Amino acid sequence: MFPILTKRLLAPNIYLMEVLAPRVACSALPGQFVIFRTDDKGERIPLTVCGYRPDAGTVTIIVQAVGASTRKLCALAEGDSLTDFVGPLGQPSELVHLPPDELRRKRILFIAGGVGVAPAFPQIRWLAEQGAKADVIVGAKSKELLILHDELREAAANLYLATDDGSAGFHGLVTDLFRHLADRQGKRYDLVVATGPMVMMKFVALATKPYAIPTVVSLNSLMVDGTGMCGACRVTVGGKTRFTCVDGPEFDGHLVDFDEALRRQTLYRDQERTADCACLEKMG
Amino acid sequence: MVKIPRTPAREQAPRLRAANFDEVCLGYSPDEAMREATRCIQCKNPRCIGACPVGLGIPQFIHAVREGTFAEAARIIALDSSLPSVCGRVCPQETQCEGDCILGVKGEPVSIGKLERFVGDWAADNLSATTAPKAAPNGRRVAVVGSGPAGLACAADLAKLGYGVKIFEALHRPGGVLEYGIPEFRLPKERVVRREIEAVRRLGVEIEANVVIGRTITIDGLLSAEGFSAVFVGSGAGLPKFMGIPGENLNGVFSANEFLTRANLMRAYDSAYDTPIRAGRRVAVVGGGNVAMDAARTALRLGAEVSIVYRRSEAELPARREEVHHAREEGVDFRLLTNPVAVLGSADGWVSGLRCLRMALGEPDADGRRSPVEVPGSEHDLPIDVLIMALGTSPNPLIAATTPGLEANRRGCLVATPDGATSRPAVFAGGDAVTGAATVILAMGAGRTAAAAIHASLTA
């Protein structure tokens, strides 16, 4: 069992949790993910690692209640335990393999949408620790859904906000803000890392292509085991089938077949809706 | 001598069982087992023993069954096998013990598998825990990677020799392929698999789930930081294969591993569990092995019409004969000598059909199997809404990739000697991780052989 040591509401329906999982905390690197099950009848759900403290044995996750299983997780309180919590899974971010002086020379921009901040944050903080602070665009529907604002401000060279309704920062989409930075402010980048909803990553990859900026995306495909056994997470990258769980989750955004990836995310949508309604009813 | 016909094992009626996940075969009663045991003529040179991968004392245990001394039968089996309830159910007996039974020359062989199953189940029901003798703790610890048949057998033997044994399992529940792969209707989880695992635990073996060796800890971490004297890798062959034909990533195309893991490990067929499964209305399963039969019969039980699509003929089907027979009885349609060439999709990206060619068997290839050749102009489409690929599996590359100096071959199988030694000192391996996908009994045998080799290396 994996106890939840702390739980904090970050925004409506979005929680940060510190989970006691010493083995994962000791091995995790930026860009990797875990799979959890809330209880013995639960689904296996992948979730990116937002932080890890080997000394304390804790792993930080950020979860948004969007379906039955994430709702169940969000309903747990401090002191409750997760039945299963396995990881770290997937390949770490490629950035962790580069020497610090090379990182310092690289102009890196993170573009994170919604809870996509969770996978981006450990990479941004890791870069800051190497003396290679990155620029960061964070997008959300509105001001109240912007998360980890203070932490990002501290770890980023420049933090740019974008909201769909204009309630904070730039009024518009992250892709509009990116173009604004590139065209109006003359910002130049050697690498863009996009994390967030699949559709956002698709449009970020489309937006960076004319500027020929290498773009890494972190895919959130459907998974069962997360160790390469089932192939539920397969994705076409550069015409080849890859497994997100073991070959990714990071891929070259300009080579990912996003239309297929988006379609594959809808595989169980009917069942998910039914389960979500049942879950909401049960919780009252 | 009066010839006694082979005693049939009772089964759920096909129509009934095609709509539930309960075990198909109900097994022998004590009377039935004793009657079947009288059919064994106790050959002086029993060919069945030679045909058993672990050399089980088959005539001896059958003799004990015949006498009604079931505990003695269990003792004899336990000398060579730690999983009789499992092997009695899933071994391909027709190509092993029963295939070489002398009675099979003119009639039907002794039903060795059903007798083994009877003894295994009887012992689990009637004998008190841990009858196996156990050595005093010797203070040394061995790590076992994977809790499938190879790992369980290796762990059990090492524990009996006095080692402190810890099994690391990547999934949340132990059992490996017994848990995620083989369906409930063929191998009941609570009644058989859990019981076998509990028996291993009672020997003092510890099982830690949710540990992916190669990610959570490495093999080198086990040998250094975690202080294990040796490691046995029994991580199986869990990587699914696809055909590489157009349309395989359409919505509704699944690996058999995914489909079966959802149904078996995640219990997706039970509405009390959260994991979804898509059974579809018309399902095609590509492949002819046990996994293909399991996937087909699972889809059938979820309410679909199911066809098996296999490129060779009936005689070449690699599945156990009993599984093919059961699948047919339950209403699975067999499209033999049929090979898929493309998956067809609807405008919104869902599977709508499978384009196939008819095949004919040509000359025997190097393996002596007649290879299928395409029949010109035989292209035709099967209308389907779910496609399951059951084309075999290969070992997961993770452990080889994260263990410097651990050699694997081109197919991803770990290179090991017959007694399980790998290219790395203190690292042993066996089962599907070494051979590629094979059988439970071979994996169990490899685990036991490696346990003896580990013991020899640590006491040398």
PDB file of C-alpha atoms in Angstrom, chain B residues 243-443:
ATOM      1  CA  MET B 243       1.766  -8.437 -38.526  1.00  0.00           C
ATOM      2  CA  GLY B 244       2.921  -5.164 -39.993  1.00  0.00           C
ATOM      3  CA  ILE B 245      -0.048  -5.010 -42.388  1.00  0.00           C
ATOM      4  CA  PRO B 246      -1.894  -1.765 -43.207  1.00  0.00           C
ATOM      5  CA  GLY B 247      -4.548  -0.649 -40.727  1.00  0.00           C
ATOM      6  CA  GLU B 248      -3.204  -2.351 -37.608  1.00  0.00           C
ATOM      7  CA  ASN B 249      -3.438   0.820 -35.533  1.00  0.00           C
ATOM      8  CA  LEU B 250      -7.112   1.384 -36.321  1.00  0.00           C
ATOM      9  CA  ASN B 251      -9.409   1.620 -33.311  1.00  0.00           C
ATOM     10  CA  GLY B 252     -10.601  -1.864 -32.447  1.00  0.00           C
ATOM     11  CA  VAL B 253      -7.360  -3.725 -33.226  1.00  0.00           C
ATOM     12  CA  PHE B 254      -5.897  -5.270 -30.083  1.00  0.00           C
ATOM     13  CA  SER B 255      -3.012  -7.540 -29.237  1.00  0.00           C
ATOM     14  CA  ALA B 256      -4.243 -10.748 -27.613  1.00  0.00           C
ATOM     15  CA  ASN B 257      -2.088  -9.706 -24.647  1.00  0.00           C
ATOM     16  CA  GLU B 258      -4.096  -6.512 -24.206  1.00  0.00           C
ATOM     17  CA  PHE B 259      -7.454  -8.202 -24.683  1.00  0.00           C
ATOM     18  CA  LEU B 260      -6.631 -11.046 -22.297  1.00  0.00           C
ATOM     19  CA  THR B 261      -4.936  -8.798 -19.715  1.00  0.00           C
ATOM     20  CA  ARG B 262      -8.041  -6.649 -19.582  1.00  0.00           C
ATOM     21  CA  ALA B 263     -10.238  -9.727 -19.169  1.00  0.00           C
ATOM     22  CA  ASN B 264      -8.021 -11.805 -16.855  1.00  0.00           C
ATOM     23  CA  LEU B 265      -5.790  -9.588 -14.723  1.00  0.00           C
ATOM     24  CA  MET B 266      -8.168  -6.613 -14.709  1.00  0.00           C
ATOM     25  CA  ARG B 267     -11.431  -8.672 -14.638  1.00  0.00           C
ATOM     26  CA  ALA B 268     -12.982  -6.410 -17.253  1.00  0.00           C
ATOM     27  CA  TYR B 269     -15.727  -8.989 -17.864  1.00  0.00           C
ATOM     28  CA  ASP B 270     -17.022  -8.382 -14.329  1.00  0.00           C
ATOM     29  CA  SER B 271     -18.966  -5.126 -14.043  1.00  0.00           C
ATOM     30  CA  ALA B 272     -17.754  -4.681 -10.452  1.00  0.00           C
ATOM     31  CA  TYR B 273     -14.310  -3.848 -11.874  1.00  0.00           C
ATOM     32  CA  ASP B 274     -13.441  -0.516 -13.478  1.00  0.00           C
ATOM     33  CA  THR B 275     -11.349  -1.578 -16.493  1.00  0.00           C
ATOM     34  CA  PRO B 276     -13.224  -1.435 -19.813  1.00  0.00           C
ATOM     35  CA  ILE B 277     -13.018  -4.001 -22.612  1.00  0.00           C
ATOM     36  CA  ARG B 278     -14.367  -3.822 -26.147  1.00  0.00           C
ATOM     37  CA  ALA B 279     -15.651  -7.181 -27.300  1.00  0.00           C
ATOM     38  CA  GLY B 280     -17.415  -6.024 -30.415  1.00  0.00           C
ATOM     39  CA  ARG B 281     -20.131  -7.873 -32.307  1.00  0.00           C
ATOM     40  CA  ARG B 282     -18.016  -9.629 -34.936  1.00  0.00           C
ATOM     41  CA  VAL B 283     -14.494 -10.502 -33.904  1.00  0.00           C
ATOM     42  CA  ALA B 284     -11.630 -12.041 -35.857  1.00  0.00           C
ATOM     43  CA  VAL B 285      -8.690 -13.519 -33.998  1.00  0.00           C
ATOM     44  CA  VAL B 286      -5.538 -14.011 -36.072  1.00  0.00           C
ATOM     45  CA  GLY B 287      -3.401 -16.976 -35.010  1.00  0.00           C
ATOM     46  CA  GLY B 288      -3.759 -20.652 -34.176  1.00  0.00           C
ATOM     47  CA  GLY B 289      -2.127 -21.123 -30.788  1.00  0.00           C
ATOM     48  CA  ASN B 290      -3.527 -21.432 -27.282  1.00  0.00           C
ATOM     49  CA  VAL B 291      -3.521 -17.655 -26.905  1.00  0.00           C
ATOM     50  CA  ALA B 292      -5.648 -17.310 -30.035  1.00  0.00           C
ATOM     51  CA  MET B 293      -8.133 -19.871 -28.673  1.00  0.00           C
ATOM     52  CA  ASP B 294      -8.182 -18.078 -25.294  1.00  0.00           C
ATOM     53  CA  ALA B 295      -8.842 -14.704 -26.915  1.00  0.00           C
ATOM     54  CA  ALA B 296     -11.527 -16.138 -29.200  1.00  0.00           C
ATOM     55  CA  ARG B 297     -13.357 -17.893 -26.377  1.00  0.00           C
ATOM     56  CA  THR B 298     -13.118 -14.799 -24.168  1.00  0.00           C
ATOM     57  CA  ALA B 299     -14.653 -12.631 -26.914  1.00  0.00           C
ATOM     58  CA  LEU B 300     -17.345 -15.274 -27.390  1.00  0.00           C
ATOM     59  CA  ARG B 301     -18.194 -15.154 -23.683  1.00  0.00           C
ATOM     60  CA  LEU B 302     -18.467 -11.370 -23.919  1.00  0.00           C
ATOM     61  CA  GLY B 303     -21.191 -11.871 -26.526  1.00  0.00           C
ATOM     62  CA  ALA B 304     -19.395 -11.642 -29.873  1.00  0.00           C
ATOM     63  CA  GLU B 305     -19.496 -13.860 -32.955  1.00  0.00           C
ATOM     64  CA  VAL B 306     -15.922 -15.011 -33.375  1.00  0.00           C
ATOM     65  CA  SER B 307     -13.767 -16.343 -36.209  1.00  0.00           C
ATOM     66  CA  ILE B 308     -10.257 -17.725 -35.899  1.00  0.00           C
ATOM     67  CA  VAL B 309      -8.166 -16.778 -38.916  1.00  0.00           C
ATOM     68  CA  TYR B 310      -5.163 -19.059 -39.412  1.00  0.00           C
ATOM     69  CA  ARG B 311      -2.911 -19.377 -42.448  1.00  0.00           C
ATOM     70  CA  ARG B 312      -2.210 -23.102 -42.232  1.00  0.00           C
ATOM     71  CA  SER B 313      -4.596 -26.041 -41.903  1.00  0.00           C
ATOM     72  CA  GLU B 314      -6.221 -27.827 -38.978  1.00  0.00           C
ATOM     73  CA  ALA B 315      -3.291 -30.249 -38.587  1.00  0.00           C
ATOM     74  CA  GLU B 316      -0.824 -27.401 -38.039  1.00  0.00           C
ATOM     75  CA  LEU B 317      -2.851 -25.533 -35.382  1.00  0.00           C
ATOM     76  CA  PRO B 318      -0.310 -25.153 -32.551  1.00  0.00           C
ATOM     77  CA  ALA B 319      -3.011 -24.970 -29.855  1.00  0.00           C
ATOM     78  CA  ARG B 320      -3.768 -27.861 -27.510  1.00  0.00           C
ATOM     79  CA  ARG B 321      -6.225 -30.183 -29.209  1.00  0.00           C
ATOM     80  CA  GLU B 322      -8.649 -29.844 -26.299  1.00  0.00           C
ATOM     81  CA  GLU B 323      -8.759 -26.049 -26.696  1.00  0.00           C
ATOM     82  CA  VAL B 324      -9.527 -26.305 -30.418  1.00  0.00           C
ATOM     83  CA  HIS B 325     -12.217 -28.877 -29.663  1.00  0.00           C
ATOM     84  CA  HIS B 326     -13.727 -26.722 -26.911  1.00  0.00           C
ATOM     85  CA  ALA B 327     -13.625 -23.597 -29.073  1.00  0.00           C
ATOM     86  CA  ARG B 328     -15.470 -25.422 -31.881  1.00  0.00           C
ATOM     87  CA  GLU B 329     -18.065 -26.814 -29.489  1.00  0.00           C
ATOM     88  CA  GLU B 330     -18.719 -23.336 -28.166  1.00  0.00           C
ATOM     89  CA  GLY B 331     -19.336 -21.982 -31.651  1.00  0.00           C
ATOM     90  CA  VAL B 332     -16.056 -20.372 -32.705  1.00  0.00           C
ATOM     91  CA  ASP B 333     -15.825 -20.319 -36.497  1.00  0.00           C
ATOM     92  CA  PHE B 334     -12.504 -21.479 -37.996  1.00  0.00           C
ATOM     93  CA  ARG B 335     -11.238 -19.796 -41.161  1.00  0.00           C
ATOM     94  CA  LEU B 336      -8.278 -22.043 -41.876  1.00  0.00           C
ATOM     95  CA  LEU B 337      -5.806 -21.560 -44.732  1.00  0.00           C
ATOM     96  CA  THR B 338      -6.693 -17.889 -44.603  1.00  0.00           C
ATOM     97  CA  ASN B 339      -4.163 -15.088 -44.276  1.00  0.00           C
ATOM     98  CA  PRO B 340      -4.932 -11.408 -43.541  1.00  0.00           C
ATOM     99  CA  VAL B 341      -3.316  -8.847 -45.812  1.00  0.00           C
ATOM    100  CA  ALA B 342      -4.936  -5.609 -44.612  1.00  0.00           C
ATOM    101  CA  VAL B 343      -7.221  -4.260 -41.913  1.00  0.00           C
ATOM    102  CA  LEU B 344     -10.046  -2.201 -43.340  1.00  0.00           C
ATOM    103  CA  GLY B 345     -11.390   0.848 -41.533  1.00  0.00           C
ATOM    104  CA  SER B 346     -14.394   3.127 -41.513  1.00  0.00           C
ATOM    105  CA  ALA B 347     -14.109   6.821 -42.284  1.00  0.00           C
ATOM    106  CA  ASP B 348     -13.817   7.620 -38.569  1.00  0.00           C
ATOM    107  CA  GLY B 349     -10.947   5.192 -38.043  1.00  0.00           C
ATOM    108  CA  TRP B 350     -12.612   2.108 -36.596  1.00  0.00           C
ATOM    109  CA  VAL B 351     -12.061  -1.432 -37.848  1.00  0.00           C
ATOM    110  CA  SER B 352     -14.709  -2.482 -40.353  1.00  0.00           C
ATOM    111  CA  GLY B 353     -13.210  -5.548 -42.008  1.00  0.00           C
ATOM    112  CA  LEU B 354     -10.298  -7.854 -42.592  1.00  0.00           C
ATOM    113  CA  ARG B 355      -9.000  -8.412 -46.111  1.00  0.00           C
ATOM    114  CA  CYS B 356      -7.756 -11.984 -46.496  1.00  0.00           C
ATOM    115  CA  LEU B 357      -6.280 -14.347 -49.039  1.00  0.00           C
ATOM    116  CA  ARG B 358      -6.931 -18.075 -49.282  1.00  0.00           C
ATOM    117  CA  MET B 359      -3.824 -20.197 -48.833  1.00  0.00           C
ATOM    118  CA  ALA B 360      -2.741 -23.659 -49.944  1.00  0.00           C
ATOM    119  CA  LEU B 361      -0.069 -25.779 -48.309  1.00  0.00           C
ATOM    120  CA  GLY B 362       3.132 -26.049 -50.320  1.00  0.00           C
ATOM    121  CA  GLU B 363       6.279 -28.091 -49.814  1.00  0.00           C
ATOM    122  CA  PRO B 364       7.574 -28.751 -46.281  1.00  0.00           C
ATOM    123  CA  ASP B 365      10.037 -26.075 -45.121  1.00  0.00           C
ATOM    124  CA  ALA B 366      13.249 -26.549 -43.103  1.00  0.00           C
ATOM    125  CA  ASP B 367      11.191 -27.329 -39.953  1.00  0.00           C
ATOM    126  CA  GLY B 368       9.215 -29.960 -41.847  1.00  0.00           C
ATOM    127  CA  ARG B 369       6.094 -27.793 -41.688  1.00  0.00           C
ATOM    128  CA  ARG B 370       4.334 -27.308 -44.978  1.00  0.00           C
ATOM    129  CA  SER B 371       4.445 -23.608 -45.656  1.00  0.00           C
ATOM    130  CA  PRO B 372       1.327 -21.876 -46.902  1.00  0.00           C
ATOM    131  CA  VAL B 373       1.303 -20.225 -50.314  1.00  0.00           C
ATOM    132  CA  GLU B 374      -1.227 -17.701 -51.597  1.00  0.00           C
ATOM    133  CA  VAL B 375      -4.031 -18.813 -53.883  1.00  0.00           C
ATOM    134  CA  PRO B 376      -4.157 -16.261 -56.714  1.00  0.00           C
ATOM    135  CA  GLY B 377      -7.374 -14.282 -57.011  1.00  0.00           C
ATOM    136  CA  SER B 378      -8.679 -15.447 -53.624  1.00  0.00           C
ATOM    137  CA  GLU B 379      -8.925 -12.036 -51.974  1.00  0.00           C
ATOM    138  CA  HIS B 380     -12.018 -11.619 -49.827  1.00  0.00           C
ATOM    139  CA  ASP B 381     -13.192  -9.428 -46.940  1.00  0.00           C
ATOM    140  CA  LEU B 382     -14.534 -10.474 -43.540  1.00  0.00           C
ATOM    141  CA  PRO B 383     -16.811  -7.880 -41.964  1.00  0.00           C
ATOM    142  CA  ILE B 384     -15.637  -7.349 -38.370  1.00  0.00           C
ATOM    143  CA  ASP B 385     -15.619  -4.614 -35.731  1.00  0.00           C
ATOM    144  CA  VAL B 386     -12.847  -5.991 -33.493  1.00  0.00           C
ATOM    145  CA  LEU B 387      -9.582  -7.642 -34.521  1.00  0.00           C
ATOM    146  CA  ILE B 388      -7.321  -9.481 -32.092  1.00  0.00           C
ATOM    147  CA  MET B 389      -3.747 -10.317 -33.050  1.00  0.00           C
ATOM    148  CA  ALA B 390      -2.500 -13.542 -31.420  1.00  0.00           C
ATOM    149  CA  LEU B 391       0.755 -14.023 -33.309  1.00  0.00           C
ATOM    150  CA  GLY B 392       3.046 -14.979 -30.464  1.00  0.00           C
ATOM    151  CA  THR B 393       5.152 -12.971 -28.061  1.00  0.00           C
ATOM    152  CA  SER B 394       8.824 -12.329 -27.427  1.00  0.00           C
ATOM    153  CA  PRO B 395      10.771 -11.445 -24.249  1.00  0.00           C
ATOM    154  CA  ASN B 396      10.675  -7.876 -22.966  1.00  0.00           C
ATOM    155  CA  PRO B 397      14.026  -6.209 -23.800  1.00  0.00           C
ATOM    156  CA  LEU B 398      14.067  -4.110 -20.608  1.00  0.00           C
ATOM    157  CA  ILE B 399      16.226  -6.368 -18.437  1.00  0.00           C
ATOM    158  CA  ALA B 400      18.816  -7.082 -21.135  1.00  0.00           C
ATOM    159  CA  ALA B 401      18.929  -3.362 -21.970  1.00  0.00           C
ATOM    160  CA  THR B 402      19.511  -2.286 -18.351  1.00  0.00           C
ATOM    161  CA  THR B 403      21.980  -4.995 -17.289  1.00  0.00           C
ATOM    162  CA  PRO B 404      25.465  -4.399 -18.694  1.00  0.00           C
ATOM    163  CA  GLY B 405      27.063  -7.612 -19.928  1.00  0.00           C
ATOM    164  CA  LEU B 406      23.856  -9.646 -19.928  1.00  0.00           C
ATOM    165  CA  GLU B 407      23.731 -11.248 -23.341  1.00  0.00           C
ATOM    166  CA  ALA B 408      20.539 -11.607 -25.382  1.00  0.00           C
ATOM    167  CA  ASN B 409      20.140 -13.057 -28.860  1.00  0.00           C
ATOM    168  CA  ARG B 410      18.605 -11.407 -31.911  1.00  0.00           C
ATOM    169  CA  ARG B 411      15.112 -12.503 -30.912  1.00  0.00           C
ATOM    170  CA  GLY B 412      15.548 -10.786 -27.553  1.00  0.00           C
ATOM    171  CA  CYS B 413      15.900 -14.046 -25.620  1.00  0.00           C
ATOM    172  CA  LEU B 414      18.457 -14.090 -22.801  1.00  0.00           C
ATOM    173  CA  VAL B 415      21.371 -16.386 -23.602  1.00  0.00           C
ATOM    174  CA  ALA B 416      21.681 -19.088 -20.954  1.00  0.00           C
ATOM    175  CA  THR B 417      23.243 -22.533 -20.528  1.00  0.00           C
ATOM    176  CA  PRO B 418      20.916 -25.526 -20.040  1.00  0.00           C
ATOM    177  CA  ASP B 419      21.215 -25.055 -16.264  1.00  0.00           C
ATOM    178  CA  GLY B 420      20.333 -21.373 -16.502  1.00  0.00           C
ATOM    179  CA  ALA B 421      23.703 -19.597 -16.183  1.00  0.00           C
ATOM    180  CA  THR B 422      23.828 -16.354 -18.176  1.00  0.00           C
ATOM    181  CA  SER B 423      26.780 -14.315 -19.432  1.00  0.00           C
ATOM    182  CA  ARG B 424      26.812 -12.529 -16.059  1.00  0.00           C
ATOM    183  CA  PRO B 425      28.087 -14.216 -12.890  1.00  0.00           C
ATOM    184  CA  ALA B 426      25.382 -14.623 -10.210  1.00  0.00           C
ATOM    185  CA  VAL B 427      22.645 -13.976 -12.790  1.00  0.00           C
ATOM    186  CA  PHE B 428      20.597 -16.987 -13.892  1.00  0.00           C
ATOM    187  CA  ALA B 429      17.614 -17.130 -16.232  1.00  0.00           C
ATOM    188  CA  GLY B 430      14.994 -19.573 -17.440  1.00  0.00           C
ATOM    189  CA  GLY B 431      11.559 -20.036 -18.904  1.00  0.00           C
ATOM    190  CA  ASP B 432      10.117 -17.963 -21.740  1.00  0.00           C
ATOM    191  CA  ALA B 433      12.700 -15.192 -21.110  1.00  0.00           C
ATOM    192  CA  VAL B 434      15.289 -17.655 -22.463  1.00  0.00           C
ATOM    193  CA  THR B 435      13.313 -19.871 -24.855  1.00  0.00           C
ATOM    194  CA  GLY B 436      10.749 -17.412 -26.180  1.00  0.00           C
ATOM    195  CA  ALA B 437       7.084 -18.250 -25.631  1.00  0.00           C
ATOM    196  CA  ALA B 438       6.788 -21.937 -24.675  1.00  0.00           C
ATOM    197  CA  THR B 439       4.859 -23.908 -22.058  1.00  0.00           C
ATOM    198  CA  VAL B 440       4.202 -23.675 -18.334  1.00  0.00           C
ATOM    199  CA  ILE B 441       5.856 -27.015 -17.665  1.00  0.00           C
ATOM    200  CA  LEU B 442       9.060 -26.111 -19.541  1.00  0.00           C
ATOM    201  CA  ALA B 443       9.269 -22.825 -17.639  1.00  0.00           C
TER     202      ALA B 443
END
